[in-house]
Short mmCIF file of C-alpha atoms in Angstrom, two decimals:
data_model
loop_
_atom_site.label_atom_id
_atom_site.label_comp_id
_atom_site.label_asym_id
_atom_site.label_seq_id
_atom_site.Cartn_x
_atom_site.Cartn_y
_atom_site.Cartn_z
CA MET K 1221 -41.23 -12.93 31.96
CA LEU K 1222 -38.36 -15.27 31.27
CA ALA K 1223 -35.66 -15.19 33.93
CA ILE K 1224 -32.79 -14.41 31.55
CA ASP K 1225 -34.63 -11.54 29.82
CA ALA K 1226 -35.78 -10.10 33.15
CA ALA K 1227 -32.20 -10.14 34.43
CA ALA K 1228 -30.98 -8.55 31.18
CA TYR K 1229 -33.33 -5.58 31.67
CA ARG K 1230 -32.00 -5.05 35.20
CA SER K 1231 -28.35 -5.46 34.19
CA PRO K 1232 -26.00 -2.52 34.81
CA TRP K 1233 -24.60 -3.25 31.32
CA ARG K 1234 -27.96 -2.71 29.66
CA ARG K 1235 -27.03 0.84 28.54
CA LEU K 1236 -23.93 -0.41 26.71
CA HIS K 1237 -24.24 -0.83 22.94
CA PRO K 1238 -24.92 -4.52 22.05
CA ALA K 1239 -21.85 -4.48 19.79
CA VAL K 1240 -19.60 -3.72 22.79
CA LYS K 1241 -20.99 -6.71 24.71
CA GLY K 1242 -20.80 -8.76 21.51
CA ILE K 1243 -17.09 -7.98 21.15
CA PHE K 1244 -16.39 -8.82 24.80
CA CYS K 1245 -18.40 -12.07 24.98
CA GLY K 1246 -17.70 -13.09 21.37
CA GLY K 1247 -13.97 -12.52 21.81
CA LEU K 1248 -13.91 -14.61 24.96
CA LEU K 1249 -16.01 -17.27 23.19
CA VAL K 1250 -13.38 -17.48 20.43
CA CYS K 1251 -10.71 -17.76 23.17
CA ALA K 1252 -12.60 -20.65 24.79
CA LEU K 1253 -12.98 -22.51 21.50
CA ALA K 1254 -9.68 -21.80 19.74
CA LEU K 1255 -7.07 -21.73 22.50
CA PRO K 1256 -5.68 -24.92 24.07
CA ALA K 1257 -8.17 -26.00 26.76
CA TRP K 1258 -5.54 -25.63 29.48
CA PRO K 1259 -5.05 -22.82 30.37
CA GLY K 1260 -7.23 -21.09 27.72
CA ALA K 1261 -10.65 -22.36 28.80
CA ALA K 1262 -9.87 -21.98 32.51
CA LEU K 1263 -8.67 -18.39 32.05
CA THR K 1264 -11.71 -17.55 29.91
CA ALA K 1265 -14.10 -19.01 32.46
CA ALA K 1266 -12.40 -17.08 35.26
CA VAL K 1267 -12.58 -13.78 33.35
CA VAL K 1268 -16.25 -14.33 32.40
CA LEU K 1269 -17.27 -15.23 35.94
CA ALA K 1270 -15.38 -12.24 37.36
CA ALA K 1271 -17.09 -9.93 34.85
CA ALA K 1272 -20.52 -11.50 35.38
CA PHE K 1273 -20.57 -11.31 39.18
CA GLY K 1274 -18.52 -8.09 39.31
CA PRO K 1275 -19.36 -5.23 36.95
CA ALA K 1276 -22.22 -6.96 35.05
CA GLY K 1277 -24.12 -7.68 38.29
CA VAL K 1278 -25.63 -10.98 37.13
CA PRO K 1279 -27.78 -12.59 39.87
CA PRO K 1280 -25.83 -15.79 40.77
CA ARG K 1281 -28.92 -17.90 41.50
CA ALA K 1282 -30.58 -17.18 38.13
CA PHE K 1283 -27.22 -17.68 36.38
CA ALA K 1284 -26.75 -21.11 38.01
CA ARG K 1285 -30.31 -22.14 37.19
CA ALA K 1286 -29.88 -21.19 33.51
CA ALA K 1287 -26.53 -22.99 33.29
CA TRP K 1288 -27.84 -26.21 34.84
CA VAL K 1289 -29.53 -27.81 31.80
CA PRO K 1290 -26.74 -27.23 29.24
CA LEU K 1291 -24.13 -28.30 31.83
CA GLY K 1292 -26.10 -31.53 32.22
CA PHE K 1293 -25.88 -32.09 28.47
CA ILE K 1294 -22.13 -31.37 28.47
CA LEU K 1295 -21.49 -33.83 31.32
CA THR K 1296 -23.68 -36.57 29.78
CA GLY K 1297 -21.96 -36.12 26.44
CA ALA K 1298 -18.50 -36.16 28.03
CA VAL K 1299 -19.22 -39.36 30.00
CA THR K 1300 -19.40 -41.30 26.72
CA LEU K 1301 -15.79 -40.36 25.99
CA LEU K 1302 -14.59 -42.24 29.09
CA VAL K 1303 -15.29 -45.61 27.48
CA SER K 1304 -14.51 -47.08 24.08
CA VAL K 1305 -16.55 -49.74 22.33
CA GLY K 1306 -15.69 -52.58 20.00
CA GLY K 1307 -11.99 -52.72 20.89
CA PRO K 1308 -9.94 -55.86 21.63
CA ASP K 1309 -10.71 -55.56 25.39
CA GLY K 1310 -14.42 -56.32 24.97
CA ALA K 1311 -17.58 -54.64 23.80
CA VAL K 1312 -17.35 -51.76 26.26
CA ALA K 1313 -13.97 -50.98 27.79
CA TRP K 1314 -12.45 -48.23 29.90
CA ASP K 1315 -10.53 -45.83 27.68
CA PRO K 1316 -7.23 -44.89 29.44
CA ASP K 1317 -6.93 -41.57 27.54
CA GLY K 1318 -10.66 -40.90 27.72
CA TRP K 1319 -10.70 -38.78 30.85
CA GLN K 1320 -8.26 -36.29 29.30
CA ARG K 1321 -10.48 -35.79 26.29
CA ALA K 1322 -13.58 -35.62 28.48
CA ALA K 1323 -12.02 -33.03 30.78
CA GLU K 1324 -10.82 -30.97 27.81
CA ILE K 1325 -14.28 -30.94 26.21
CA CYS K 1326 -16.03 -30.22 29.52
CA GLY K 1327 -13.71 -27.28 30.20
CA ARG K 1328 -13.98 -25.85 26.71
CA ALA K 1329 -17.76 -26.20 26.45
CA SER K 1330 -18.41 -24.86 29.97
CA ALA K 1331 -16.24 -21.79 29.30
CA ALA K 1332 -18.05 -21.19 25.99
CA LEU K 1333 -21.41 -21.64 27.71
CA LEU K 1334 -20.50 -19.01 30.32
CA CYS K 1335 -19.65 -16.50 27.55
CA GLN K 1336 -23.03 -17.11 25.89
CA LEU K 1337 -24.86 -16.78 29.21
CA LEU K 1338 -23.10 -13.52 30.10
CA PHE K 1339 -24.20 -12.02 26.78
CA ALA K 1340 -27.79 -13.25 27.26
CA PHE K 1341 -27.88 -11.98 30.85
CA SER K 1342 -26.76 -8.45 29.92
CA THR K 1343 -28.52 -7.80 26.57
CA PRO K 1344 -32.32 -7.63 26.31
CA LEU K 1345 -33.39 -9.21 23.00
CA ALA K 1346 -35.64 -6.20 22.25
CA GLU K 1347 -32.50 -4.06 21.90
CA LEU K 1348 -30.60 -6.61 19.85
CA LEU K 1349 -33.30 -7.55 17.30
CA PRO K 1350 -33.84 -4.14 15.57
CA ARG K 1351 -30.06 -3.98 15.01
CA LEU K 1352 -29.99 -7.30 13.14
CA THR K 1353 -30.72 -5.45 9.86
CA ARG K 1354 -27.23 -3.88 10.18
CA ILE K 1355 -25.59 -7.28 9.74
CA GLY K 1356 -27.47 -7.81 6.47
CA LEU K 1357 -30.60 -9.74 7.40
CA PRO K 1358 -33.64 -8.81 5.25
CA SER K 1359 -35.91 -6.32 7.00
CA ALA K 1360 -39.04 -8.49 6.46
CA LEU K 1361 -37.34 -11.32 8.35
CA VAL K 1362 -36.18 -9.06 11.18
CA GLU K 1363 -39.74 -7.74 11.47
CA ILE K 1364 -41.12 -11.29 11.79
CA ILE K 1365 -38.44 -12.14 14.37
CA ALA K 1366 -39.36 -9.04 16.38
CA LEU K 1367 -43.05 -9.89 16.05
CA ILE K 1368 -42.45 -13.45 17.31
CA TYR K 1369 -40.52 -12.01 20.24
CA ARG K 1370 -43.37 -9.63 21.12
CA MET K 1371 -46.05 -12.34 20.83
CA LEU K 1372 -43.95 -14.82 22.79
CA PHE K 1373 -44.71 -13.47 26.22
CA VAL K 1374 -48.48 -13.29 25.74
CA THR K 1375 -48.43 -16.86 24.38
CA LEU K 1376 -46.25 -18.08 27.26
CA ASP K 1377 -48.58 -16.41 29.74
CA THR K 1378 -51.62 -17.98 28.05
CA ALA K 1379 -49.94 -21.41 28.23
CA ARG K 1380 -49.12 -20.87 31.89
CA ARG K 1381 -52.68 -19.88 32.75
CA ILE K 1382 -54.25 -22.76 30.79
CA GLY K 1383 -51.82 -25.15 32.50
CA LEU K 1384 -52.76 -23.76 35.90
CA GLY K 1385 -56.45 -24.27 35.13
CA GLN K 1386 -55.82 -27.82 33.96
CA ALA K 1387 -53.78 -28.61 37.07
CA GLY K 1388 -56.62 -27.26 39.19
CA ARG K 1389 -58.93 -29.77 37.51
CA LEU K 1390 -56.43 -32.59 38.25
CA GLY K 1391 -55.28 -32.64 34.64
CA TYR K 1392 -51.74 -33.69 35.49
CA THR K 1393 -52.31 -36.43 38.05
CA SER K 1394 -51.54 -39.43 35.83
CA ARG K 1395 -49.40 -39.86 32.74
CA ARG K 1396 -52.48 -40.46 30.59
CA ALA K 1397 -54.17 -37.30 31.84
CA TRP K 1398 -50.88 -35.45 31.37
CA ILE K 1399 -50.69 -36.36 27.69
CA ARG K 1400 -54.34 -35.37 27.16
CA SER K 1401 -53.84 -32.08 28.99
CA VAL K 1402 -50.67 -31.15 27.10
CA GLY K 1403 -52.49 -31.97 23.85
CA ALA K 1404 -55.46 -29.81 24.79
CA LEU K 1405 -53.09 -27.06 25.88
CA GLY K 1406 -51.29 -27.15 22.50
CA ALA K 1407 -54.55 -27.08 20.53
CA THR K 1408 -56.03 -24.23 22.58
CA LEU K 1409 -52.80 -22.30 22.27
CA PHE K 1410 -52.87 -22.64 18.47
CA ILE K 1411 -56.46 -21.44 18.27
CA ARG K 1412 -55.93 -18.52 20.64
CA SER K 1413 -52.67 -17.44 18.96
CA TYR K 1414 -54.32 -17.35 15.55
CA ASP K 1415 -57.39 -15.59 16.91
CA ARG K 1416 -55.25 -12.99 18.66
CA ALA K 1417 -53.15 -12.42 15.53
CA ARG K 1418 -56.31 -11.87 13.46
CA ARG K 1419 -57.77 -9.44 15.98
CA MET K 1420 -54.48 -7.58 16.17
CA GLN K 1421 -54.44 -7.40 12.38
CA ARG K 1422 -57.93 -5.89 12.36
CA GLY K 1423 -56.94 -3.40 15.05
CA LEU K 1424 -53.83 -2.38 13.12
CA GLU K 1425 -55.80 -1.97 9.89
CA CYS K 1426 -58.25 0.34 11.64
CA ARG K 1427 -55.26 2.49 12.64
CA GLY K 1428 -53.95 2.78 9.06
CA TYR K 1429 -51.57 -0.21 8.95
CA THR K 1430 -49.63 -0.31 5.67
CA GLY K 1431 -47.38 -3.28 6.38
CA ASP K 1432 -44.73 -1.55 8.51
CA LEU K 1433 -44.54 -2.05 12.24
CA ARG K 1434 -42.49 0.85 13.57
CA VAL K 1435 -41.12 0.72 17.08
CA LEU K 1436 -38.93 3.19 18.90
CA VAL K 1437 -35.37 1.92 19.27
CA GLU K 1438 -33.38 3.62 21.98
CA SER K 1439 -30.23 5.00 20.40
CA LEU K 1440 -27.20 3.88 22.34
CA PRO K 1441 -23.86 5.55 21.55
CA LEU K 1442 -21.05 3.31 20.35
CA ARG K 1443 -17.91 4.79 21.89
CA ALA K 1444 -14.41 3.89 20.72
CA GLY K 1445 -13.16 3.71 24.31
CA GLN K 1446 -15.78 1.12 25.22
CA VAL K 1447 -14.95 -0.99 22.15
CA LEU K 1448 -11.26 -0.96 23.08
CA ALA K 1449 -12.07 -1.80 26.71
CA ALA K 1450 -14.25 -4.70 25.54
CA ALA K 1451 -11.60 -6.03 23.18
CA ALA K 1452 -8.79 -5.87 25.77
CA PRO K 1453 -9.76 -8.83 28.06
CA PRO K 1454 -10.10 -11.38 25.20
CA LEU K 1455 -6.76 -10.26 23.76
CA LEU K 1456 -5.18 -10.46 27.20
CA VAL K 1457 -6.55 -13.98 27.76
CA ALA K 1458 -5.33 -15.09 24.32
CA SER K 1459 -1.82 -13.69 24.79
CA THR K 1460 -1.53 -15.12 28.31
CA ALA K 1461 -2.66 -18.59 27.20
CA LEU K 1462 -0.39 -18.57 24.16
CA GLY K 1463 2.53 -17.20 26.21
CA TYR K 1464 2.00 -19.96 28.78
CA GLY K 1465 2.10 -22.54 25.97
CA VAL K 1466 5.38 -21.13 24.57
CA LEU K 1467 7.08 -20.90 27.96
CA LEU K 1468 6.32 -24.49 28.95
CA MET D 1132 -31.92 -32.42 22.22
CA HIS D 1133 -29.83 -29.27 21.86
CA ILE D 1134 -26.05 -29.42 21.48
CA ALA D 1135 -24.67 -26.97 24.07
CA GLU D 1136 -22.49 -24.00 23.22
CA GLY D 1137 -18.86 -24.88 22.55
CA PHE D 1138 -19.43 -28.65 22.55
CA LEU D 1139 -18.59 -29.07 18.86
CA PRO D 1140 -15.09 -28.25 17.54
CA PRO D 1141 -15.13 -25.00 15.48
CA ALA D 1142 -14.61 -26.80 12.13
CA HIS D 1143 -17.62 -29.07 12.74
CA ALA D 1144 -19.78 -26.15 13.90
CA ALA D 1145 -18.88 -24.25 10.71
CA ALA D 1146 -19.54 -27.28 8.50
CA TRP D 1147 -23.01 -27.91 9.98
CA THR D 1148 -23.83 -24.21 9.64
CA ALA D 1149 -22.89 -24.42 5.96
CA ALA D 1150 -25.02 -27.57 5.56
CA ALA D 1151 -28.07 -25.92 7.15
CA ALA D 1152 -27.66 -22.57 5.37
CA PRO D 1153 -29.28 -23.43 1.98
CA PHE D 1154 -32.40 -24.79 3.68
CA VAL D 1155 -32.70 -21.77 5.96
CA ILE D 1156 -32.13 -19.33 3.08
CA HIS D 1157 -34.81 -21.13 1.06
CA GLY D 1158 -37.14 -20.97 4.08
CA VAL D 1159 -36.50 -17.28 4.66
CA ARG D 1160 -37.12 -16.60 0.97
CA SER D 1161 -40.47 -18.42 1.05
CA LEU D 1162 -41.33 -16.56 4.26
CA THR D 1163 -40.58 -13.12 2.76
CA GLN D 1164 -42.44 -14.05 -0.44
CA ALA D 1165 -45.48 -15.06 1.60
CA VAL D 1166 -45.38 -11.73 3.43
CA ARG D 1167 -44.97 -9.76 0.18
CA ALA D 1168 -47.85 -11.59 -1.51
CA ASN D 1169 -50.12 -11.23 1.49
CA PRO D 1170 -49.19 -8.63 4.15
CA ASP D 1171 -51.84 -10.16 6.43
CA ALA D 1172 -49.62 -13.22 6.73
CA LYS D 1173 -47.08 -11.33 8.83
CA LEU D 1174 -49.05 -11.42 12.05
CA LEU D 1175 -50.09 -15.05 11.51
CA LEU D 1176 -46.43 -15.98 10.93
CA GLY D 1177 -45.52 -14.16 14.14
CA ALA D 1178 -48.20 -16.10 15.98
CA SER D 1179 -46.97 -19.37 14.44
CA GLY D 1180 -43.39 -18.66 15.50
CA ALA D 1181 -44.42 -17.84 19.07
CA PHE D 1182 -46.56 -21.01 19.09
CA CYS D 1183 -43.56 -23.13 17.98
CA PHE D 1184 -41.41 -21.66 20.76
CA VAL D 1185 -44.00 -22.19 23.49
CA LEU D 1186 -44.74 -25.71 22.23
CA SER D 1187 -41.08 -26.63 22.67
CA ALA D 1188 -41.14 -25.19 26.20
CA LEU D 1189 -44.04 -27.37 27.42
CA LYS D 1190 -43.10 -29.99 29.98
CA ILE D 1191 -44.08 -33.61 29.49
CA PRO D 1192 -43.29 -36.63 31.66
CA SER D 1193 -40.47 -38.64 30.12
CA VAL D 1194 -38.70 -41.28 32.18
CA THR D 1195 -40.29 -41.77 35.62
CA GLY D 1196 -40.16 -38.58 37.57
CA SER D 1197 -38.25 -36.45 35.11
CA CYS D 1198 -39.80 -33.94 32.75
CA SER D 1199 -38.74 -33.33 29.21
CA HIS D 1200 -39.48 -30.94 26.39
CA PRO D 1201 -41.06 -32.01 23.11
CA THR D 1202 -39.42 -30.61 20.00
CA GLY D 1203 -42.72 -29.55 18.41
CA VAL D 1204 -40.99 -30.09 15.08
CA GLY D 1205 -43.49 -32.66 13.80
CA LEU D 1206 -46.57 -30.54 14.42
CA GLY D 1207 -44.87 -27.45 13.03
CA ALA D 1208 -43.84 -29.23 9.83
CA ILE D 1209 -47.31 -30.71 9.29
CA LEU D 1210 -49.05 -27.36 9.96
CA PHE D 1211 -46.69 -24.93 8.23
CA ARG D 1212 -44.66 -27.10 5.72
CA PRO D 1213 -40.90 -27.81 6.04
CA PRO D 1214 -39.49 -24.71 4.22
CA VAL D 1215 -41.38 -22.30 6.49
CA MET D 1216 -40.49 -24.51 9.45
CA ALA D 1217 -36.77 -24.21 8.55
CA ALA D 1218 -37.04 -20.44 9.01
CA LEU D 1219 -39.38 -20.51 12.04
CA GLY D 1220 -37.32 -23.32 13.63
CA THR D 1221 -34.11 -21.31 13.24
CA ILE D 1222 -35.74 -18.29 14.91
CA THR D 1223 -37.08 -20.54 17.68
CA LEU D 1224 -33.62 -22.06 18.25
CA LEU D 1225 -32.04 -18.59 18.36
CA PHE D 1226 -34.56 -17.53 21.01
CA GLN D 1227 -34.01 -20.75 22.94
CA ALA D 1228 -30.26 -20.09 22.96
CA LEU D 1229 -30.60 -16.48 24.12
CA LEU D 1230 -33.67 -16.71 26.38
CA LEU D 1231 -33.45 -20.21 27.86
CA ALA D 1232 -29.75 -21.14 27.34
CA HIS D 1233 -30.88 -24.28 25.47
CA GLY D 1234 -28.41 -24.81 22.63
CA GLY D 1235 -25.66 -22.43 21.65
CA LEU D 1236 -24.80 -19.76 19.13
CA THR D 1237 -21.79 -21.47 17.52
CA THR D 1238 -23.71 -24.77 17.56
CA LEU D 1239 -26.84 -23.07 16.15
CA GLY D 1240 -26.07 -24.43 12.67
CA ALA D 1241 -25.81 -28.02 13.91
CA ASN D 1242 -29.01 -27.69 15.95
CA VAL D 1243 -30.81 -26.07 13.02
CA PHE D 1244 -29.74 -28.93 10.76
CA SER D 1245 -31.14 -31.59 13.10
CA MET D 1246 -34.21 -29.80 14.47
CA ALA D 1247 -35.30 -27.37 11.75
CA VAL D 1248 -34.20 -29.23 8.60
CA VAL D 1249 -34.05 -33.01 9.07
CA GLY D 1250 -36.86 -33.23 11.66
CA PRO D 1251 -39.45 -31.29 9.63
CA TRP D 1252 -38.61 -33.08 6.36
CA VAL D 1253 -38.84 -36.50 8.05
CA ALA D 1254 -42.14 -35.49 9.66
CA TYR D 1255 -43.58 -34.18 6.43
CA GLY D 1256 -42.32 -37.08 4.31
CA VAL D 1257 -43.64 -39.73 6.69
CA TYR D 1258 -46.91 -37.82 7.13
CA ARG D 1259 -47.50 -37.63 3.36
CA LEU D 1260 -46.48 -41.28 2.87
CA VAL D 1261 -48.79 -42.64 5.60
CA ARG D 1262 -51.58 -40.36 4.43
CA ALA D 1263 -51.26 -41.76 0.89
CA LEU D 1264 -51.05 -45.38 2.10
CA THR D 1265 -54.10 -45.09 4.37
CA GLY D 1266 -56.24 -43.20 1.86
CA ALA D 1267 -58.90 -45.93 2.05
CA LEU D 1268 -59.36 -45.55 5.83
CA PRO D 1269 -61.71 -42.97 7.37
CA GLU D 1270 -60.33 -39.43 7.37
CA THR D 1271 -59.71 -39.12 11.13
CA THR D 1272 -58.03 -42.56 11.42
CA SER D 1273 -55.77 -41.86 8.47
CA LEU D 1274 -54.89 -38.40 9.78
CA GLY D 1275 -54.26 -39.74 13.30
CA LEU D 1276 -51.93 -42.49 12.06
CA ALA D 1277 -50.07 -40.14 9.74
CA VAL D 1278 -49.64 -37.49 12.45
CA PHE D 1279 -48.44 -40.03 15.04
CA CYS D 1280 -45.86 -41.58 12.68
CA GLY D 1281 -44.73 -38.17 11.40
CA ALA D 1282 -44.30 -36.56 14.83
CA SER D 1283 -42.60 -39.49 16.56
CA LEU D 1284 -40.27 -40.29 13.65
CA ALA D 1285 -39.35 -36.59 13.38
CA SER D 1286 -38.39 -36.66 17.06
CA LEU D 1287 -36.36 -39.85 16.53
CA GLY D 1288 -34.80 -38.46 13.35
CA THR D 1289 -33.68 -35.34 15.18
CA TYR D 1290 -32.11 -37.46 17.91
CA THR D 1291 -30.36 -39.73 15.41
CA VAL D 1292 -28.88 -36.76 13.55
CA THR D 1293 -27.70 -35.16 16.81
CA SER D 1294 -26.03 -38.44 17.83
CA LEU D 1295 -24.38 -38.61 14.41
CA GLN D 1296 -23.18 -35.01 14.73
CA LEU D 1297 -21.62 -35.81 18.10
CA ALA D 1298 -20.12 -39.08 16.80
CA LEU D 1299 -18.50 -37.31 13.84
CA ALA D 1300 -17.02 -34.72 16.20
CA PHE D 1301 -15.77 -37.24 18.77
CA PRO D 1302 -15.04 -40.60 17.08
CA ASP D 1303 -14.36 -43.56 19.36
CA ALA D 1304 -10.69 -44.38 20.01
CA GLN D 1305 -11.16 -48.04 18.97
CA SER D 1306 -14.09 -48.27 16.59
CA GLY D 1307 -14.25 -44.74 15.13
CA VAL D 1308 -17.47 -42.99 14.14
CA PRO D 1309 -19.84 -46.05 14.23
CA GLY D 1310 -18.76 -46.91 17.79
CA ALA D 1311 -19.16 -43.31 18.93
CA PHE D 1312 -22.58 -43.15 17.27
CA ALA D 1313 -23.63 -46.25 19.25
CA LYS D 1314 -22.34 -44.70 22.49
CA PHE D 1315 -24.08 -41.33 22.06
CA GLY D 1316 -27.20 -43.04 20.76
CA ALA D 1317 -27.34 -45.36 23.78
CA VAL D 1318 -26.78 -42.57 26.32
CA PHE D 1319 -29.49 -40.32 24.92
CA SER D 1320 -31.96 -43.05 23.91
CA VAL D 1321 -33.01 -43.40 27.59
CA THR D 1322 -34.85 -40.11 27.35
CA GLN D 1323 -35.38 -39.73 23.62
CA ILE D 1324 -37.27 -42.92 22.69
CA PRO D 1325 -40.07 -42.54 25.29
CA LEU D 1326 -40.11 -38.84 24.41
CA ALA D 1327 -40.69 -39.61 20.72
CA ILE D 1328 -43.66 -41.87 21.51
CA ILE D 1329 -45.20 -39.38 23.93
CA GLU D 1330 -44.66 -36.56 21.47
CA GLY D 1331 -46.44 -38.56 18.77
CA LEU D 1332 -49.43 -39.14 21.09
CA ILE D 1333 -49.61 -35.49 22.12
CA THR D 1334 -49.46 -34.33 18.51
CA VAL D 1335 -52.37 -36.65 17.65
CA VAL D 1336 -54.41 -35.18 20.54
CA ILE D 1337 -53.62 -31.65 19.32
CA VAL D 1338 -54.58 -32.35 15.70
CA ARG D 1339 -57.79 -34.19 16.66
CA LEU D 1340 -58.88 -31.27 18.86
CA LEU D 1341 -58.01 -28.81 16.11
CA ILE D 1342 -60.21 -30.76 13.66
CA THR D 1343 -63.23 -30.17 15.86
CA ALA D 1344 -62.42 -26.66 17.03
CA SER D 1345 -60.50 -24.99 14.23
CA ARG D 1346 -61.55 -26.76 11.03
CA SER D 1347 -61.32 -23.64 8.85
CA ASP D 1348 -57.66 -23.06 9.79
CA LEU D 1349 -56.76 -26.69 9.00
CA LEU D 1350 -58.51 -26.42 5.64
CA ARG D 1351 -56.66 -23.20 4.87
CA LEU D 1352 -53.33 -24.82 5.83
CA GLY D 1353 -54.20 -27.79 3.59
CA ILE D 1354 -54.20 -30.47 6.31
CA LEU D 1355 -57.78 -31.63 5.89
CA ARG D 1356 -58.97 -32.66 2.45
CA ALA D 1357 -61.71 -30.34 1.22
CA ASP D 1358 -63.99 -33.25 0.18
CA ALA D 1359 -63.61 -35.00 3.56
CA ALA D 1360 -64.32 -31.78 5.38
CA ALA D 1361 -67.50 -31.29 3.39
CA THR D 1362 -68.84 -34.79 4.12
CA GLU D 1363 -68.01 -34.87 7.84
CA PRO D 1364 -70.27 -32.72 10.01
CA ALA D 1365 -68.49 -30.12 12.11
CA ASP D 1366 -69.46 -30.48 15.74
CA GLY D 1367 -68.23 -27.29 17.35
CA LYS D 1368 -67.08 -29.07 20.50
CA ALA D 1369 -65.33 -26.75 22.94
CA VAL D 1370 -61.71 -27.51 23.78
#
């Protein structure tokens, strides 16, 4: 299983309706993007981290590991803002105002990233996907999305096991072997995925498949109190940040 | 190369979403039509989508020591055609954002535009062009060349568009958008240019193995020419 999905199933917030978590994380995401970076992004990040490690019970190690790659992208992207090119001071010159822009973008993007991660770490996709028809997506598309999600884990497991076998036969010892092994892995994966889909099709047909794949969706109540509680922190962050801006 | 959540200003994120939307809507329409015409296609499409996701999660050696992820866009576009790839790529990117934290939700439109629209169309265009130009060569050579050029240029195209998206969002203080494009391009080229070449090689290996092991699927997807398939003997070599 993927670390984020596994954590989402264990989350204490799993029983909350996805819309409640969407309002909380989405509201904070809007705060991170729309408010002035100082203090908006800092406040948002603080609220998200407090919620994640407090009531949402997100495992810190898995959270840090998931955040690592996108944070790397944010930092690499921000580094380019420190210099300017083609100015009168030479081809590549230090930009005196660059660090302010870089810090602003780093803060904003990191806060937004934390909001996204909190949502992913508390909402299993299996509970979110069947509800996508409510926001107007065609049901055939939602069915394919759900099907991809269900086939994903078997395919990932197949890839992992083929990779393990290849590594056992020294398939990843040199770069050349690595390329050949990854190629063989991709080809085998394609063949096995198609074969499995065909066999599944045959199995479904034998059970009277008419084109509908029905799954049981756990009904979660959407309570007004929870919606209000979820909307309060983003509103509080927004008013604090805007109030801070007016006062100074 | 996924743009992380919140990295683009809201106006840019909205503009790229609007730019990607027609392609995705067209892709979704062709997907739903395919399912309506042939209900059997649903499970194969599910398998294709899962395959695209796993392909983009494979690790390959990039610059010494570090591992990178191929985009899988080139192979997907050649196997399933760009419109279907626009829809499958969008779903893959959504899953990557929510399951792996690669790419964001507000930046989904920008990532879709570079990885599920421009990449597949570049791959498919280059693939068809090289295939037409090398029509006189033997089938496997022509296919290998076309697949290599398509996959590696798709990877490079994706990276160029991402650099352009970042440059438009954060123009350089002195030289504006062109300067910023050079900066972002230079920073990311360290990993992206070797990655494009390796991805091209891997895609060639995949397609060559599929020719020997899964000829009927390639014929059905229209990748092998029917006449060439009839003249070349199928040696059912195990993969």
